[in-house]
Amino acid sequence: MSAHSSDRPTLDRRRFLAAAGLAAAGAAATAAVGTQAFAAARPSSGRPGPATAGTFTVPVDSAPHTRTLMAWPDSTAIYGRKLAGMQANIALIANTIAGYEPVLMLANSASVAAARRACTNPNVTVIGSIPVDDCWMRDTGPVLRTDGAGGLDAVGLNFNGWGGRQTHANDALVAQRLAAYLGVNFTAAGLVGEGGAIETDGAGTLMATRSSIINSNRNPGKTQAQLEQAMCAAYGASKVIWFPGIAGQDITDDHVDATSRFLAPGAGLVQTPNPADPSDIWSNDEQQQYQILSTATDAQGAGIGVTALQSPDYNLIRATSVNFVDSYANYYVCNGAVISAQFGDTTADANAKRVLRALFPGRTVVQLNIDNLGNQGGGIHCVTQPQPQA
């Protein structure tokens, strides 16, 4: 799920938490997960032993995929009257990606028929055997790894509802259940986090915000060094580039995938403000991430070339909610295409398309109106999880 916004302390989707009385329950869930998740990474019951640490690596998103994994939202408790718009955007994204690679859509059994009616591309397969609470598959789904020799396995990041902020009884089990469905070994990572909180270049380097990972709502009592070790073990990496981030201003505590992305080893992208606003914490966060990544080195000790991708002008976009997420950086790379957002700022939209075309030659750049999703705090990358080719 994305974190970036402009002049907005919270996101619309979060408001149901207090009314639903989930804050106390979430805190209890956080404590329970936090005390259990930090033993050595462990395989799930009923599966053979886990892959040896370092053998398997999470590829960069642009590596070839077998399919894309997604989930169908159906909770009126979360979305209320906005649910239909969310479902329309999820279907649009799934149908678009399915023009380039298969999509596997998880849906609750009562919603399978509706999801199948909406996902009209025959390359979308909807299954009802893995229940879900919400649609943010980047955060709840398994992080899939390859070993370069035809092997595939999965790591779970011990999803705890973004620090106990949202009910997640089903979503906490999605990673393990999907791994079993795919027939691959599953290992629980030695930290609590979400897929949108960690970016990898596929060659040993990770980037993340401290605000999301080094946070007592996910990893109480854990030091940066301990969490780096757990992240690197999970992703097959050896170095983490940290951004300070922003804690407590959105449900994700500032996921990195809203602002900074790896394109390939030695190459990154950071969304930068348009215009810069020193009074806006999100604008400052973008600039800080750009400065840090531009001067960082990767796991091999080499510098990282960084492309700046200018955000839309918040005064020119279609959405009127102050909570809207305006992230071009939250694109999704699939086989043959880059699926990105457009927001109604025609100049910035066109510029983003040009930049992405230049960065991903040979791929079609498809821009979608996902304003319903943006109003709920996320983007295209947030609701997709790739299954890389083994």
PDB file of N, CA and C in Angstrom, residues 12-17 19-20 73-88 133-134 166 372 376:
ATOM      1  N   ASP A  12      -8.650   8.387   3.837  1.00  0.00           N
ATOM      2  CA  ASP A  12     -10.063   8.109   4.063  1.00  0.00           C
ATOM      3  C   ASP A  12     -10.326   6.708   4.603  1.00  0.00           C
ATOM      4  N   ARG A  13      -9.630   5.719   4.062  1.00  0.00           N
ATOM      5  CA  ARG A  13      -9.903   4.333   4.402  1.00  0.00           C
ATOM      6  C   ARG A  13      -9.682   4.058   5.877  1.00  0.00           C
ATOM      7  N   ARG A  14      -8.869   4.862   6.547  1.00  0.00           N
ATOM      8  CA  ARG A  14      -8.505   4.582   7.924  1.00  0.00           C
ATOM      9  C   ARG A  14      -9.612   4.920   8.914  1.00  0.00           C
ATOM     10  N   ARG A  15     -10.557   5.741   8.491  1.00  0.00           N
ATOM     11  CA  ARG A  15     -11.481   6.313   9.461  1.00  0.00           C
ATOM     12  C   ARG A  15     -12.394   5.276  10.100  1.00  0.00           C
ATOM     13  N   PHE A  16     -12.561   4.136   9.431  1.00  0.00           N
ATOM     14  CA  PHE A  16     -13.438   3.128  10.014  1.00  0.00           C
ATOM     15  C   PHE A  16     -12.827   2.475  11.243  1.00  0.00           C
ATOM     16  N   LEU A  17     -11.523   2.626  11.460  1.00  0.00           N
ATOM     17  CA  LEU A  17     -10.853   1.912  12.538  1.00  0.00           C
ATOM     18  C   LEU A  17     -11.426   2.270  13.908  1.00  0.00           C
ATOM     19  N   ALA A  19     -14.298   3.682  14.645  1.00  0.00           N
ATOM     20  CA  ALA A  19     -15.697   3.304  14.749  1.00  0.00           C
ATOM     21  C   ALA A  19     -15.857   1.806  14.966  1.00  0.00           C
ATOM     22  N   ALA A  20     -14.972   1.036  14.359  1.00  0.00           N
ATOM     23  CA  ALA A  20     -15.059  -0.413  14.478  1.00  0.00           C
ATOM     24  C   ALA A  20     -14.422  -0.927  15.759  1.00  0.00           C
ATOM     25  N   PRO A  73     -11.416  -6.879  -3.222  1.00  0.00           N
ATOM     26  CA  PRO A  73     -11.995  -6.293  -2.005  1.00  0.00           C
ATOM     27  C   PRO A  73     -13.508  -6.476  -1.976  1.00  0.00           C
ATOM     28  N   ASP A  74     -14.049  -6.779  -0.804  1.00  0.00           N
ATOM     29  CA  ASP A  74     -15.513  -6.889  -0.704  1.00  0.00           C
ATOM     30  C   ASP A  74     -16.045  -6.440   0.656  1.00  0.00           C
ATOM     31  N   SER A  75     -15.227  -5.702   1.409  1.00  0.00           N
ATOM     32  CA  SER A  75     -15.608  -5.320   2.769  1.00  0.00           C
ATOM     33  C   SER A  75     -16.289  -3.959   2.800  1.00  0.00           C
ATOM     34  N   THR A  76     -17.578  -3.949   3.147  1.00  0.00           N
ATOM     35  CA  THR A  76     -18.261  -2.674   3.348  1.00  0.00           C
ATOM     36  C   THR A  76     -17.839  -2.036   4.670  1.00  0.00           C
ATOM     37  N   ALA A  77     -17.339  -2.848   5.614  1.00  0.00           N
ATOM     38  CA  ALA A  77     -16.837  -2.276   6.869  1.00  0.00           C
ATOM     39  C   ALA A  77     -15.653  -1.369   6.608  1.00  0.00           C
ATOM     40  N   ILE A  78     -14.828  -1.713   5.615  1.00  0.00           N
ATOM     41  CA  ILE A  78     -13.666  -0.895   5.281  1.00  0.00           C
ATOM     42  C   ILE A  78     -14.048   0.241   4.349  1.00  0.00           C
ATOM     43  N   TYR A  79     -14.811  -0.069   3.293  1.00  0.00           N
ATOM     44  CA  TYR A  79     -14.986   0.900   2.215  1.00  0.00           C
ATOM     45  C   TYR A  79     -16.367   1.540   2.139  1.00  0.00           C
ATOM     46  N   GLY A  80     -17.354   0.956   2.770  1.00  0.00           N
ATOM     47  CA  GLY A  80     -18.680   1.547   2.724  1.00  0.00           C
ATOM     48  C   GLY A  80     -19.152   1.779   1.297  1.00  0.00           C
ATOM     49  N   ARG A  81     -19.644   2.994   1.030  1.00  0.00           N
ATOM     50  CA  ARG A  81     -20.173   3.314  -0.308  1.00  0.00           C
ATOM     51  C   ARG A  81     -19.083   3.435  -1.363  1.00  0.00           C
ATOM     52  N   LYS A  82     -17.833   3.428  -0.933  1.00  0.00           N
ATOM     53  CA  LYS A  82     -16.730   3.533  -1.880  1.00  0.00           C
ATOM     54  C   LYS A  82     -16.275   2.175  -2.415  1.00  0.00           C
ATOM     55  N   LEU A  83     -16.910   1.106  -1.955  1.00  0.00           N
ATOM     56  CA  LEU A  83     -16.485  -0.237  -2.339  1.00  0.00           C
ATOM     57  C   LEU A  83     -16.611  -0.460  -3.841  1.00  0.00           C
ATOM     58  N   ALA A  84     -17.711  -0.043  -4.450  1.00  0.00           N
ATOM     59  CA  ALA A  84     -17.907  -0.277  -5.890  1.00  0.00           C
ATOM     60  C   ALA A  84     -16.800   0.372  -6.709  1.00  0.00           C
ATOM     61  N   GLY A  85     -16.390   1.572  -6.325  1.00  0.00           N
ATOM     62  CA  GLY A  85     -15.300   2.238  -7.034  1.00  0.00           C
ATOM     63  C   GLY A  85     -13.980   1.511  -6.869  1.00  0.00           C
ATOM     64  N   MET A  86     -13.722   0.994  -5.674  1.00  0.00           N
ATOM     65  CA  MET A  86     -12.514   0.205  -5.462  1.00  0.00           C
ATOM     66  C   MET A  86     -12.515  -1.050  -6.327  1.00  0.00           C
ATOM     67  N   GLN A  87     -13.644  -1.734  -6.351  1.00  0.00           N
ATOM     68  CA  GLN A  87     -13.743  -2.951  -7.161  1.00  0.00           C
ATOM     69  C   GLN A  87     -13.557  -2.647  -8.638  1.00  0.00           C
ATOM     70  N   ALA A  88     -14.091  -1.529  -9.087  1.00  0.00           N
ATOM     71  CA  ALA A  88     -13.925  -1.151 -10.492  1.00  0.00           C
ATOM     72  C   ALA A  88     -12.456  -0.923 -10.827  1.00  0.00           C
ATOM     73  N   ASP A 133      -9.063 -10.289   3.590  1.00  0.00           N
ATOM     74  CA  ASP A 133      -9.721  -9.160   4.240  1.00  0.00           C
ATOM     75  C   ASP A 133      -9.757  -7.935   3.337  1.00  0.00           C
ATOM     76  N   ASP A 134      -8.732  -7.796   2.479  1.00  0.00           N
ATOM     77  CA  ASP A 134      -8.599  -6.581   1.688  1.00  0.00           C
ATOM     78  C   ASP A 134      -7.808  -6.889   0.423  1.00  0.00           C
ATOM     79  N   GLN A 166      -5.534  -2.386  11.205  1.00  0.00           N
ATOM     80  CA  GLN A 166      -6.702  -2.916  10.490  1.00  0.00           C
ATOM     81  C   GLN A 166      -6.845  -4.404  10.772  1.00  0.00           C
ATOM     82  N   ASN A 372     -10.155   6.092  -7.618  1.00  0.00           N
ATOM     83  CA  ASN A 372     -10.820   5.462  -6.472  1.00  0.00           C
ATOM     84  C   ASN A 372      -9.796   4.803  -5.551  1.00  0.00           C
ATOM     85  N   GLN A 376      -8.142   5.936  -1.536  1.00  0.00           N
ATOM     86  CA  GLN A 376      -8.093   5.009  -0.409  1.00  0.00           C
ATOM     87  C   GLN A 376      -6.671   4.686   0.030  1.00  0.00           C
TER      88      GLN A 376
END
